Amino acid sequence: MAKARVLVVDGDPSGRYLLETILTSGDYEVMTAEDGVEALEVAKYDTPDLVIADILMPRMDGYQLCREWKANPELSPIPFVFYTANYADEDDETFALSLGADAFLRKPMPPQRLLEAFDSILEGSHAPLQIQRRPAVEDETRVLKAYNARLVSKLEEQLAELHEINDVLRDIVSGTVNAIGKLTEARDPYTSGHQKRVSAIATAVAVRLGYDATFCEGIRVAGLVHDVGKIYVPAEILTKPRRLSDAEFAIIREHPRVGFEVLKDVKFPWPIAEYVVHHHERLDGSGYPDHLAGDELSMGARILAVADVVEAMSSHRPYKTAAGIDRALEEIEQNAGKLYDADVAAACLELFRTDGFEIPQVTDAHITG
Ligand SMILES: [Fe+2]
């Protein structure tokens, strides 16, 4: 005897897999569809002997599928069974049967009982269910409203779970970014804290420019790791207490590109690697490593560039003493629109001179041992 062919319609892959496993063990042949639209498509070419459908599915839910199934003269004789989650209530069952469904089964059911139910439906011996078939539904709108309300609360629960997962992922990104920052600074004690200070300045500039929270967060993260490429520069050069030779500067100038290589495969929700590789570019093309100019430079790179210069000039370095914040701001002012983006420069100057912003004191990250 040929195996009975069952079409399983469920939006959840694990739900489909579970039913398929149970049905196969019971000697059924199984076809699957992810939603009502796909089920109708499958049935056009491959008519099943039985349909088992969930209710909540994308594109076309189980109710609509049942309605269309039973309205099609070729498909309507094929038994249609709902097998759905326990958040359905009595009204859903009544409503489903009123649409012409042959049975309404609630998840989860023991596999053996489930198979017995399918067997009896196929044999046409499910008398109690037949009796319940097509009861009158006085108020379809009321049933659907109640069903929708339960769906909304279910979705709200899932949304809350997603928010929790999102918070965990955010913590992981933040922990990873801090680890990268600390590793960079461990090799370069003189610029320890530099990345955190650049990050703070750049974020404040982005906020002052009116960018949204998502963009500003990207700038904050980029600032925290923008010098990661310095792991390529020998420690003797980074910590050299005198002016660097041209050859030594050439090595230092490679750090944005190395930073890009380190970060390019990390799936940040912002183009962090692109901001980092261009944080030493200048508006007139005189920067490095790609000598980009004008519109070729992203806003992220423009903001990082200004923040980096302000921080570097106001902090002490091995080969020079600090010029101070006033001198740093003069540099930005004098070269606004030439080396530095005019809007970014203006926002930075207003930030310090009008808003009274101060570069935060950052606990330097010295890793010992
Ligand atoms: Fe840098």
Coordinates of C-alpha atoms and ligand atoms in Angstrom, one line a residue, residues 194 226-227 230 255-256 276 279-280 288 308, ligand 1:
H194 CA 44.9 58.2 24.1
H226 CA 41.5 53.6 16.0
D227 CA 45.2 53.0 16.8
K230 CA 50.2 50.3 16.2
H255 CA 49.4 51.8 11.3
P256 CA 46.0 52.9 9.8
V276 CA 40.1 53.7 11.2
H279 CA 41.8 58.7 10.5
H280 CA 45.1 60.3 9.3
Y288 CA 48.0 59.1 4.6
D308 CA 42.9 62.7 17.1
Ligands
FE1 FE 46.6 57.1 14.7

